[in-house]
Coordinates of C-alpha atoms in Angstrom, one line a residue:
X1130 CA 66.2 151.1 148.7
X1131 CA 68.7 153.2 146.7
X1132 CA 67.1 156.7 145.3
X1133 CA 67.9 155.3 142.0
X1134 CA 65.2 152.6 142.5
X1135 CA 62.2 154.6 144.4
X1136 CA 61.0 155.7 141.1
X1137 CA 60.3 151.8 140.5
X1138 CA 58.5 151.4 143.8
X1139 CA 55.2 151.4 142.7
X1140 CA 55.8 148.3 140.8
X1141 CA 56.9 146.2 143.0
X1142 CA 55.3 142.7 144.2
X1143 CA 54.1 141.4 147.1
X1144 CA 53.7 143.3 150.8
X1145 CA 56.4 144.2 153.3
X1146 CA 56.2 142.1 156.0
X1147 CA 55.7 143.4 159.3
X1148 CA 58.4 142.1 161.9
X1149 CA 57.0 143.9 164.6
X1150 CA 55.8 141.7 167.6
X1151 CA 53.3 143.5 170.4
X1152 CA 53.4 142.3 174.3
X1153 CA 49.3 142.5 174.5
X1154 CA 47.9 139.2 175.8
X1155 CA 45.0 137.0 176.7
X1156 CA 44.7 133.7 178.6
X1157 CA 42.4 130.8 178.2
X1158 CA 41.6 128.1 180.8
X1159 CA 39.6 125.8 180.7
X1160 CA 38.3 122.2 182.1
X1161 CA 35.8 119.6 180.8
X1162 CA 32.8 118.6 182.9
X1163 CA 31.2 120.9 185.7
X1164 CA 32.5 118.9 188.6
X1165 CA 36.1 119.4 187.5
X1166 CA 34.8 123.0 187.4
X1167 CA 33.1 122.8 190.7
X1168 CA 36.3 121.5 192.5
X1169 CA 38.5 124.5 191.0
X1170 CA 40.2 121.2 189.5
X1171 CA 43.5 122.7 187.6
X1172 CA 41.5 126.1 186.4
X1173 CA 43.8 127.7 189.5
X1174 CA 47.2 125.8 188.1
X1175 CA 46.2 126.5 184.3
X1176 CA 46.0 130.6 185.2
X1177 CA 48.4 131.1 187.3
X1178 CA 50.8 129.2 185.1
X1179 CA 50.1 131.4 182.4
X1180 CA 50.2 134.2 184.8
X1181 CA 53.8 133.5 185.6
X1182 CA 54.7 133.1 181.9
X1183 CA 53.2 136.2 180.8
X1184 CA 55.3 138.1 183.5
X1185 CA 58.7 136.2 182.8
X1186 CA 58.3 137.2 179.3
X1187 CA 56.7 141.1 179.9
X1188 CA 53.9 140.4 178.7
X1189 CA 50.4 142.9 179.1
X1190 CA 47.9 141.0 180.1
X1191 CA 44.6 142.2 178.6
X1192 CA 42.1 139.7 179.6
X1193 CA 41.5 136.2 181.1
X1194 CA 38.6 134.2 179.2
X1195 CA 37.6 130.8 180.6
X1196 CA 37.8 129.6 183.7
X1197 CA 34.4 127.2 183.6
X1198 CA 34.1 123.8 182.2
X1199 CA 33.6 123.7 178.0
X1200 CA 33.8 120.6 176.5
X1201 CA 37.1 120.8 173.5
X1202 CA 36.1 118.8 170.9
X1203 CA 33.8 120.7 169.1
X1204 CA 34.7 124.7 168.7
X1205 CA 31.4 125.3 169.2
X1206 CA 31.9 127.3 172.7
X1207 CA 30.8 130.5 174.5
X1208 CA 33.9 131.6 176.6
X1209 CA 36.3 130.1 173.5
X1210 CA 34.4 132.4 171.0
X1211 CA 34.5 135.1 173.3
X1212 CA 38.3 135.1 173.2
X1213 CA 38.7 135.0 170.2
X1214 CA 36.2 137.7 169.0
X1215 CA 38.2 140.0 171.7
X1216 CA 41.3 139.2 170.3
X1217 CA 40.5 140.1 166.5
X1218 CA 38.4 142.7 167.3
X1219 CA 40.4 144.8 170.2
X1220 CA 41.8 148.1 170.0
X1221 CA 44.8 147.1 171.8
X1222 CA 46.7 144.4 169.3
X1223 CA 46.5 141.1 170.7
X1224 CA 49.6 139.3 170.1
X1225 CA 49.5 135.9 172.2
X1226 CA 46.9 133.8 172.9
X1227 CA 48.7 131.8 176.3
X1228 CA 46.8 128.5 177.5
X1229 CA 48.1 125.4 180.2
X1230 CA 48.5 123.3 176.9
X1231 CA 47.3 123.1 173.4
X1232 CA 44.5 120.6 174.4
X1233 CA 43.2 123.2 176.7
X1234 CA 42.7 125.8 173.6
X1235 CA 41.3 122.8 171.2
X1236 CA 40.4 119.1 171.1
X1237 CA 38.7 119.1 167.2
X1238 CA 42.4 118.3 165.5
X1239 CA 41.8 119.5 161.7
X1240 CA 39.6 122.8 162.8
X1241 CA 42.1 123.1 165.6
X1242 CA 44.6 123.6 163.2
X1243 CA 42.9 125.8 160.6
X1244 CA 41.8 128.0 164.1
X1245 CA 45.7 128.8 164.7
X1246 CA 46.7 129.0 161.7
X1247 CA 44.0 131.8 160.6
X1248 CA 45.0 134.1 163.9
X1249 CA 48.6 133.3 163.0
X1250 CA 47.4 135.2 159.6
X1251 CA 46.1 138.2 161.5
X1252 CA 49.6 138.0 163.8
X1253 CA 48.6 136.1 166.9
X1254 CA 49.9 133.2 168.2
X1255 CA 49.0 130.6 170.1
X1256 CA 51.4 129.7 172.8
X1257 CA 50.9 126.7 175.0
X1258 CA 53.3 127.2 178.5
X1259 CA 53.5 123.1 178.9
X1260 CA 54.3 122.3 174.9
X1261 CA 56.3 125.6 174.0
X1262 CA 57.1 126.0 170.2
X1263 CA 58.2 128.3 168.0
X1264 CA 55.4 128.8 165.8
X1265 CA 57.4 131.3 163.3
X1266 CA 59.3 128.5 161.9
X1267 CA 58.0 125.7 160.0
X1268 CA 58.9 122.7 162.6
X1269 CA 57.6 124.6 165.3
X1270 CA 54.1 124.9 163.3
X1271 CA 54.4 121.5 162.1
X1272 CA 54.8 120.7 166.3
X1273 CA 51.9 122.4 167.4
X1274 CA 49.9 120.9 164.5
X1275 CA 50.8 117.5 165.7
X1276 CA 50.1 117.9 169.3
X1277 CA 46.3 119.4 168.4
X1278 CA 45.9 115.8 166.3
X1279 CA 47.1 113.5 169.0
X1280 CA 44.5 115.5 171.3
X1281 CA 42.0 114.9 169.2
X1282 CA 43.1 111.2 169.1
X1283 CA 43.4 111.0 173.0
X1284 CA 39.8 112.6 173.1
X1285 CA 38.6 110.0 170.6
X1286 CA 40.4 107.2 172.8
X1287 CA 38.5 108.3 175.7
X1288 CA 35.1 108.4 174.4
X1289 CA 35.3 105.0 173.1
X1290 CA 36.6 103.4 176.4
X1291 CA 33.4 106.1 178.0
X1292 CA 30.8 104.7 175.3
X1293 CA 31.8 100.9 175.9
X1294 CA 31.1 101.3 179.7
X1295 CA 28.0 103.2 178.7
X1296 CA 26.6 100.0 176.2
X1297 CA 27.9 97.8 178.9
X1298 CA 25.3 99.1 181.7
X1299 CA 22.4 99.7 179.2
X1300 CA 22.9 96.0 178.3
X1301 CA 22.8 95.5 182.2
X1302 CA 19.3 97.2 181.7
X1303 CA 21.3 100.6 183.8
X1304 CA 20.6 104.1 182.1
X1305 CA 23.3 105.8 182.0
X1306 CA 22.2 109.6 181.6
X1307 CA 19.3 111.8 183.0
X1308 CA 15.9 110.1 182.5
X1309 CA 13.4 111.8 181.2
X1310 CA 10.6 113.6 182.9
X1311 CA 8.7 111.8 185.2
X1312 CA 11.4 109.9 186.9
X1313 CA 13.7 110.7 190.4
X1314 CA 16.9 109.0 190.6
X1315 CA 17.3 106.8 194.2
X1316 CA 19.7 104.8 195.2
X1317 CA 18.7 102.1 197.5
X1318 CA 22.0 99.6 198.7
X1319 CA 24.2 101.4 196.7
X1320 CA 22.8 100.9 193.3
X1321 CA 21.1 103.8 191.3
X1322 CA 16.9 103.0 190.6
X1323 CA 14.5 105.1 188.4
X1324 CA 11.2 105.6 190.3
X1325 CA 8.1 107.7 189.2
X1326 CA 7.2 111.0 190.5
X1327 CA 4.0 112.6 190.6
X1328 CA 4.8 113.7 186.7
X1329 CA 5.4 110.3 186.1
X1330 CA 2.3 109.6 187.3
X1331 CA 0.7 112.0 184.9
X1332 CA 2.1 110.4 182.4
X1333 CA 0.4 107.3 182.6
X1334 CA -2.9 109.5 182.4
X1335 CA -1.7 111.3 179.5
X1336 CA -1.4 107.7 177.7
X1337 CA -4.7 106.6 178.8
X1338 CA -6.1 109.9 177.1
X1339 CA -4.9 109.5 174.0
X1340 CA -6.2 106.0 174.1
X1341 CA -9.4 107.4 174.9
X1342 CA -9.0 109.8 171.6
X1343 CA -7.9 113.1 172.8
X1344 CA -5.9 115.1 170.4
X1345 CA -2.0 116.1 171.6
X1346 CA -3.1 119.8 172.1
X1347 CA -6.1 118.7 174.5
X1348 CA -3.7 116.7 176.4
X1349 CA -1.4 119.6 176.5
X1350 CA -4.1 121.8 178.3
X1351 CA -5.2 118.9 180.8
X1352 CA -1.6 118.2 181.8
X1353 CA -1.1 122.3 182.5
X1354 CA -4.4 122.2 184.5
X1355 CA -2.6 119.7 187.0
X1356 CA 0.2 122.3 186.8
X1357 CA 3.0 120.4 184.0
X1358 CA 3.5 123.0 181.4
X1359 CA 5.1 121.6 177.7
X1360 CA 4.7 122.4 174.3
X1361 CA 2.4 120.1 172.2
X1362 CA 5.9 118.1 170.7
X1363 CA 6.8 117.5 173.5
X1364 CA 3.9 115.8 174.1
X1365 CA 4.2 113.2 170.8
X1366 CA 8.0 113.6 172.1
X1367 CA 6.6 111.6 175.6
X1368 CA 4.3 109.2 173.3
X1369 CA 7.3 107.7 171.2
X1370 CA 9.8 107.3 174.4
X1371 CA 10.1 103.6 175.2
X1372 CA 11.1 104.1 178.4
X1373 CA 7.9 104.6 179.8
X1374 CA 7.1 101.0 178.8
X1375 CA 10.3 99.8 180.7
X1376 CA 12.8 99.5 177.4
X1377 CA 16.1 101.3 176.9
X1378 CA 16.7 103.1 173.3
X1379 CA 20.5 104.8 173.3
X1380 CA 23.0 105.2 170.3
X1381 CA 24.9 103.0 171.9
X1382 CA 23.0 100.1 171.3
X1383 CA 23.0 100.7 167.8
X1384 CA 19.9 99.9 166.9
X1385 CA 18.9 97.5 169.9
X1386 CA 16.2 97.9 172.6
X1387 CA 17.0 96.5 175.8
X1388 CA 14.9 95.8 179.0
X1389 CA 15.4 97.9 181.7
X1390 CA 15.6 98.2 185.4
X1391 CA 13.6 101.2 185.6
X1392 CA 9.8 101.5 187.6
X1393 CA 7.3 101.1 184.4
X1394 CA 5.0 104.2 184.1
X1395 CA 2.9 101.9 181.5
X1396 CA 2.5 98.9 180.1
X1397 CA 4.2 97.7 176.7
X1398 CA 0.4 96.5 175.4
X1399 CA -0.7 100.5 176.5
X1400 CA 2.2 101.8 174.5
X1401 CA 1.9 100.0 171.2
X1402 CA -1.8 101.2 171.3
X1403 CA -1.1 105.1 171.8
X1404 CA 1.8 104.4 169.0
X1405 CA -1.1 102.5 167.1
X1406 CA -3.1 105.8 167.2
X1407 CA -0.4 107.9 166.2
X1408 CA 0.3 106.1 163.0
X1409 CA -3.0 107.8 162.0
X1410 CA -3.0 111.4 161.9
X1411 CA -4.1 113.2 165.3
X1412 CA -7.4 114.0 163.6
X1413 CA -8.2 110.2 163.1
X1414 CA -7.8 109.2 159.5
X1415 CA -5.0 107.1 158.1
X1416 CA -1.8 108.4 156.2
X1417 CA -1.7 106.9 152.4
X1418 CA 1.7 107.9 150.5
X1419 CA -0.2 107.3 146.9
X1420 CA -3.9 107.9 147.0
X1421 CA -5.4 108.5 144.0
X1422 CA -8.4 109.9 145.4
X1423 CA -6.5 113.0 146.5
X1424 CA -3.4 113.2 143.3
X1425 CA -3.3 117.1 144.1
X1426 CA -1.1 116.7 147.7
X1427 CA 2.5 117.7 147.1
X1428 CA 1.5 119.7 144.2
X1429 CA -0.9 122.5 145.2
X1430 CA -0.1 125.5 148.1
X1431 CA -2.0 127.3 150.6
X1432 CA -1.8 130.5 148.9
X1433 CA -2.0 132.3 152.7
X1434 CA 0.9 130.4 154.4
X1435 CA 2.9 129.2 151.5
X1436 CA 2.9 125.4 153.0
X1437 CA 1.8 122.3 150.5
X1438 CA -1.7 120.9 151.2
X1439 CA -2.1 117.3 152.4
X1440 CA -4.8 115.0 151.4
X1441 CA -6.8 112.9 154.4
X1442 CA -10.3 111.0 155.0
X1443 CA -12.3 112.5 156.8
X1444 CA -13.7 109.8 160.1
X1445 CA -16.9 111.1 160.5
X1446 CA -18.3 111.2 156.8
X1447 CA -15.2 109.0 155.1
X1448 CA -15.2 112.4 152.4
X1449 CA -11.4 112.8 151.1
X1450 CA -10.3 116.5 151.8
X1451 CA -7.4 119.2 151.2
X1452 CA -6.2 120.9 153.9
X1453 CA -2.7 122.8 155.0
X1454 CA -0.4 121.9 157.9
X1455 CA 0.3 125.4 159.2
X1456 CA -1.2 126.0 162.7
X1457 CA -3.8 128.5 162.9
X1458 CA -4.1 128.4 158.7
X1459 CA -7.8 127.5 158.2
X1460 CA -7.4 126.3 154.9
X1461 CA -9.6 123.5 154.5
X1462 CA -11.1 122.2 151.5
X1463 CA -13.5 119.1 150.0
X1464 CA -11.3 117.1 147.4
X1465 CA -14.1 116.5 144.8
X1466 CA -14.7 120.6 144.7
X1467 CA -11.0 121.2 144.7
X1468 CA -10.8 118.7 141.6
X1469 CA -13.3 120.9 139.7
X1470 CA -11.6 124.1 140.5
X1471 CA -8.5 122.6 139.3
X1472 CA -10.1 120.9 136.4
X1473 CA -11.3 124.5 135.2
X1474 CA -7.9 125.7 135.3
X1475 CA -6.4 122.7 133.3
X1476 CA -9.3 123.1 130.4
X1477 CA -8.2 126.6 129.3
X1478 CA -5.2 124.7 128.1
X1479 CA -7.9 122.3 126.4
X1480 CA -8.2 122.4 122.4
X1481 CA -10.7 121.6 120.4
X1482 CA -9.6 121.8 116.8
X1483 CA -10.5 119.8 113.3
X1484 CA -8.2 118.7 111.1
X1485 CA -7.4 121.4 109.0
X1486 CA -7.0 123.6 111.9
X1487 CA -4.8 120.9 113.7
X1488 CA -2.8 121.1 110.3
X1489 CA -2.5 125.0 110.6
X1490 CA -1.3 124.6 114.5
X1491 CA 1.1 122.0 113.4
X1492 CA 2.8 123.7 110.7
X1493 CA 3.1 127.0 112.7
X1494 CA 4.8 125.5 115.5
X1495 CA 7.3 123.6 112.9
X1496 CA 8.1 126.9 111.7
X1497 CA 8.6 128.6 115.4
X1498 CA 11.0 125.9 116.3
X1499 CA 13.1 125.5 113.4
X1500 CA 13.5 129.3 113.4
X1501 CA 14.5 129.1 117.3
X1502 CA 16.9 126.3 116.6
X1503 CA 18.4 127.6 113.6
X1504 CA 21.5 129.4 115.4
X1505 CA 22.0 126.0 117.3
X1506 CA 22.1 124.1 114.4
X1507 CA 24.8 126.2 112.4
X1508 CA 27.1 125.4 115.7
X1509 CA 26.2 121.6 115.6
X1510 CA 27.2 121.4 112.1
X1511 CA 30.7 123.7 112.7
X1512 CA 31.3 121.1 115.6
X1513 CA 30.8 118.4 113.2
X1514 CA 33.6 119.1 111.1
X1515 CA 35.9 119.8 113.9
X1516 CA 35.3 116.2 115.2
X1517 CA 36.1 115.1 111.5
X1518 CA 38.6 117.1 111.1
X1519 CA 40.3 115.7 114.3
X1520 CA 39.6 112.3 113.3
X1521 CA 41.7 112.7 110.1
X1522 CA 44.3 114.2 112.0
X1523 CA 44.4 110.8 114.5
X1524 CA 43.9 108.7 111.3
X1525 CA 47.5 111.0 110.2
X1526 CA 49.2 110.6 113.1
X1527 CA 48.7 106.3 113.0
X1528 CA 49.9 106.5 109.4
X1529 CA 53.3 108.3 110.3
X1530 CA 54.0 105.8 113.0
X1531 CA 53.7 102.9 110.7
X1532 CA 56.1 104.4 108.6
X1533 CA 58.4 105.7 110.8
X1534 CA 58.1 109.2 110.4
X1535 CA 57.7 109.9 114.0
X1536 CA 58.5 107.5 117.2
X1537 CA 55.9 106.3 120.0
X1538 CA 56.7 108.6 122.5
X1539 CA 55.6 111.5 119.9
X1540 CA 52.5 109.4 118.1
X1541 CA 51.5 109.2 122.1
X1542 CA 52.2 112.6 123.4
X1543 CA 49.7 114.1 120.1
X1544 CA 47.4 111.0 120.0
X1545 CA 46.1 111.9 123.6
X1546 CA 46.5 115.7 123.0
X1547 CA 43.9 115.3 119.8
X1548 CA 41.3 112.6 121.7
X1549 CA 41.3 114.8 124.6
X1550 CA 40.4 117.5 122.2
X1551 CA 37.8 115.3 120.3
X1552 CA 36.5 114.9 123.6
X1553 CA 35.5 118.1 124.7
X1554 CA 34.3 119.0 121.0
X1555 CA 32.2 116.0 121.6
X1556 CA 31.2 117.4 124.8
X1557 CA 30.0 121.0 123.5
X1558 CA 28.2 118.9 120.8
X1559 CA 26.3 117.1 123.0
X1560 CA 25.2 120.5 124.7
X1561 CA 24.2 122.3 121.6
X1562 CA 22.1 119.8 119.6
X1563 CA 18.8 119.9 121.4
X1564 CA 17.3 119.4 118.0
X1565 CA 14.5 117.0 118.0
X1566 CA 14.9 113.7 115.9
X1567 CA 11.4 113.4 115.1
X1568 CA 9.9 116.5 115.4
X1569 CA 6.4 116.0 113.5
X1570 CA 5.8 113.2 115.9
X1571 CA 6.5 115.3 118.8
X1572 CA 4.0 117.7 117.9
X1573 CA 1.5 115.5 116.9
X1574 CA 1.6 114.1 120.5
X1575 CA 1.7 117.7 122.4
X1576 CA -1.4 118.4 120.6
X1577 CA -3.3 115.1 121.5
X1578 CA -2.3 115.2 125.1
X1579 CA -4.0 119.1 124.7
X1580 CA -7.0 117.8 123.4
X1581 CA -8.3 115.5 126.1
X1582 CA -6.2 117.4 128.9
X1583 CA -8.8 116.7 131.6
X1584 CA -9.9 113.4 130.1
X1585 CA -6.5 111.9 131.0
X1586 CA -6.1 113.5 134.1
X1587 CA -9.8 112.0 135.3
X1588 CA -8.8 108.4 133.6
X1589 CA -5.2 108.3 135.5
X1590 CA -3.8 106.8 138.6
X1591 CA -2.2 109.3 141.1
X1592 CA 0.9 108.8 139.3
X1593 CA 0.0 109.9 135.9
X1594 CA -2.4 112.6 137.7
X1595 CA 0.8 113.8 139.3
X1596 CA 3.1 113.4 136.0
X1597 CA 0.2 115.6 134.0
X1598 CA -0.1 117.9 136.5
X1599 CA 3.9 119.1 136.7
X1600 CA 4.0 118.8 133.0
X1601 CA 1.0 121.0 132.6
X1602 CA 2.3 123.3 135.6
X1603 CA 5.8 122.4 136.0
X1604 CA 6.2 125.2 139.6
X1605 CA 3.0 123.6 140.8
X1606 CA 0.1 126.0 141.9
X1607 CA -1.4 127.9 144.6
X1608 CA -4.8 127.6 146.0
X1609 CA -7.2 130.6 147.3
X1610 CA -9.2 129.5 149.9
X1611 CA -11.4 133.1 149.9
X1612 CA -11.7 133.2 146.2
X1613 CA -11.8 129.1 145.6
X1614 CA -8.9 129.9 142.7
X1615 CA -6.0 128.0 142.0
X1616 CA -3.8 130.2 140.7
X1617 CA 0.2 129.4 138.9
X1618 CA 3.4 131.1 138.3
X1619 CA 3.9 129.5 135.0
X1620 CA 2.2 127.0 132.6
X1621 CA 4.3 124.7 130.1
X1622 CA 5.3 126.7 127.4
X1623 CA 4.1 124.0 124.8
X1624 CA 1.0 123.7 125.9
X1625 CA 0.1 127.4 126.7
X1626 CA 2.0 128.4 122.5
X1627 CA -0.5 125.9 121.4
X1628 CA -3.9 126.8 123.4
X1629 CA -2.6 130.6 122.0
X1630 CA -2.4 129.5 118.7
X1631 CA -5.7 127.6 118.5
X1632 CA -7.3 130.8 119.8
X1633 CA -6.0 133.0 117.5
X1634 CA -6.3 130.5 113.9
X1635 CA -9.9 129.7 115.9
X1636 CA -10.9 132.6 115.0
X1637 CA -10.8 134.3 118.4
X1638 CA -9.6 137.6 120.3
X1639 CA -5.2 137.2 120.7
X1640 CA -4.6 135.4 124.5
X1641 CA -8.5 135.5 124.9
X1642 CA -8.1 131.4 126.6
X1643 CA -10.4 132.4 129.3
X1644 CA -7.5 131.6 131.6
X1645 CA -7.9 134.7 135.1
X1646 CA -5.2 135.0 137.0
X1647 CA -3.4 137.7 138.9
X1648 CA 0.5 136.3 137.3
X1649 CA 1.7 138.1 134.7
X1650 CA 3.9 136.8 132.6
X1651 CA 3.4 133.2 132.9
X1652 CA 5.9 131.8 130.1
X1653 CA 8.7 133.4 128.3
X1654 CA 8.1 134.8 125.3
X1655 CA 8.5 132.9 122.2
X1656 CA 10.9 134.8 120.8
X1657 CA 10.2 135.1 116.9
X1658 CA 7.8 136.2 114.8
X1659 CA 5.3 133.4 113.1
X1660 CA 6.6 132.5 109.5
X1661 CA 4.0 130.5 107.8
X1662 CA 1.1 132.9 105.8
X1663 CA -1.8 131.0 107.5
X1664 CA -1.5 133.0 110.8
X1665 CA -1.0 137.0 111.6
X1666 CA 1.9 138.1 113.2
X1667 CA 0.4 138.2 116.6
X1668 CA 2.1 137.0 119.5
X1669 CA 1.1 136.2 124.0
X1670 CA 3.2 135.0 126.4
X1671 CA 1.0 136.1 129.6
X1672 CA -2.4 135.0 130.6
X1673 CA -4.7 138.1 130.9

């Protein structure tokens, strides 16, 4: 750059590209499977092929990552990460990442792909010694990119010829894979057989306990007093296995059971039993989606551990309770006292007004909401008359076609530029006009549904219980088990402006509902001072 033009530096574009190359290194090898690994199959050839490479071209080697069996087509791998942490991380510049061949650095095509070109970014390169390329130049990238997709493709044709040999011996009744505890692996003439070991053994007791009506956990402790330590899933893990009961369940069979060769531990009669069981909950009471008899599952939460309490019948006394899921978390409650604790709740929300003061509500709110909506209706009307305005303009445009003024090519270039325009007004129109059509109506049937709040929740099905509940409390609540409180972050803000307003036009103290909770601030502020002369200028938006 001339001296003339370094006063003009500063405003140039773009960054100087650094040409620079370094001679810092590191290899990757790698094999698939652990006997490949085991035998030293290639790992040997793969390093000291890039050994030789590295030293031809004067390369510093910095380290050697690898060398174990990690399966390439996922990315997801500890020696491959380990590389490539060191190389964007080191002090000395890595330059060259050198592998046998590409599929040796990745099998996952696309992510292969983004991989190199991201460290090609941050100036490294990866350099296959088998499938050399010249990765600075656009073929040579397009090269390496098309030799990680057909390794991709030759790993995707070698699973499939693996998975058909795999569904062809499980339709033989063979497992293919490790069988799960309880079972050794023999082979007797030649051909592999399952047989049960003393674990196996145990299992067969384990299944005759739960038929006898011990719980998972109980099970758990007898199995680790004959010394088989395992967590409790594990334990519904062993229940739901068909194997046990001499059936084969695999991916491969896509969808299919199949009978196989392997030494039964039980019987298939024993097995749909313990399955029979476990369709019920652990505790012995049957699982109903819908049951109107407990309405408040999926709704209220264990205030201690956050979770959602479910809804079961007791076996002993056939009573309907509440309880939480969370280990350890003794909350635990009777349905019909948890209605009335809840039913409490709902009727602070519950007016009861006469006509004249239902009149004095109504006309209040009218006011509220028109003053609230007033700023959305100005823009409604403005995007009215743009949409007309556009119309005339399309209603223009047809005109000067017909008489020639303009040609088709014109009448179509503007007729799409003013629909396309008509459109979005539309569009913003459709966004801003949230006023109601009816709004009287609306009203009228808010402040029904807040008279007989707890009426309709007692006469409904667990449906409607469920639909009145979120409307009433659309974030749900939270129950107390020490205090018996249900407790809520925020209460419909219908509802709670017209319990506020029948308290204060009633006659009593501002907010004074009789609503406790520890949440302040349970709705959002209305917003607006009251407008109509039959009510002070007193507003609440939070629950004392």
């Amino acid at each position: 750059m001339s001296n003339d033009l370094l006063f003009f530096e500063s405003f140039a574009k773009g960054k100087k590209v650094q040409k620079f190359k370094g001679s810092n290194c590191v290899i990757y090898t790698r094999v698939s499977t652990k006997e490949q690994a085991d035998n030293n199959m290639s790992l040997e050839t793969q390093r000291k092929s890039c050994e030789q490479y590295a030293l031809r071209n004067k390369y510093n080697i910095v380290g050697c990552f690898g060398g174990t069996y990690e399966s390439a087509k996922t990315d997801e791998r500890k020696e491959f990460n380990n590389m490539l942490s060191c190389v964007k991380k080191s002090k000395e510049k890595i330059s060259y990442i050198i592998v046998y061949s590409v599929d040796r650095f990745s099998r996952s095509g696309a992510n292969a792909i983004y991989i190199a070109e991201k460290l090609k970014k941050e100036g490294i390169t990866v350099f296959a010694v088998t499938q050399p390329t010249d990765t600075t130049t656009a073929s040579g990238s397009l090269q390496q990119n098309i030799q990680f997709i057909f390794s991709e493709y030759d790993n995707q044709l070698r699973r499939e010829k693996c998975m058909a040999g795999v569904k062809e011996k499980l339709l033989n009744g063979i497992w293919c894979v490790a069988p799960p505890t309880g079972y050794d692996i023999v082979r007797v003439n030649g051909k592999k057989e399952f047989t049960l070991n003393d674990k196996g053994k145990l299992v067969r007791k384990a299944f005759l306990w739960k038929v006898q009506g011990l719980s998972n956990e109980a099970i758990k402790d007898k199995l680790e007093g004959f010394g088989w330590k395992m967590h409790t899933q594990r334990v519904s893990d062993m229940f739901r296995n068909p194997f046990y009961c001499g059936l084969l369940a695999h991916s491969a069979l896509e969808g299919e059971l199949v009978e196989g060769i392997q030494e039964k531990a039980i019987s298939k009669e024993l097995f749909l039993q313990v399955n029979g069981i476990m369709d019920k909950n652990k505790h012995g009471y049957a699982l109903q989606p819908e049951n109107e008899f407990i309405p408040l599952k999926r709704f209220l939460k264990c205030e201690a551990c956050g979770s959602y309490l479910r809804g079961y019948k007791a076996w002993k006394n056939q009573e309907y309770y509440y309880k939480c899921n969370t280990k350890g978390c003794s909350c635990n409650k009777r349905a019909d006292g948890l209605h009335d604790t809840f039913k409490k709740k709902v009727d602070y929300f519950n007016i009861k007004v006469d006509q004249d003061l239902r009149e004095a509500i109504k006309l209040q709110m009218i006011a509220t909401y028109n003053q609230l909506n007033k700023g959305k209706e100005e823009t409604c009307v403005t995007l009215r008359n743009q949409i007309k305005e556009i119309d005339k303009k399309l209603e223009r445009l047809e005109e000067r076609l017909i008489i020639e003024e303009i040609d088709r090519a014109m009448f179509d270039k503007y007729r799409t530029k003013f629909i396309k325009e008509k459109q979005e007004t539309e569009k913003q129109l459709v966004e801003s006009g949230t006023q109601v059509s009816n709004l009287e109506k609306c009203i009228d049937t808010s402040m029904t549904y807040a008279s007989k709040l707890n009426t309709m929740w007692d006469a409904g099905d667990y449906n409607k219980k469920q639909r009145l509940q979120f409307l009433l409390f659309p974030e749900g609540m939270s129950y107390n088990r020490i205090n018996d409180e249900c407790r809520t972050e925020r209460v419909n803000s219908v509802f709670f402006y017209i319990s506020q307003l029948a308290s204060i036009l009633g006659g009593k103290k501002n907010g004074d509902n009789g609503c406790k909770t520890d949440v302040a601030a349970l709705v959002e502020s209305i917003g607006v001072e009251p407008t109509t002369s039959c009510m002070p200028c007193k507003r609440s938006s939070q629950l004392s």
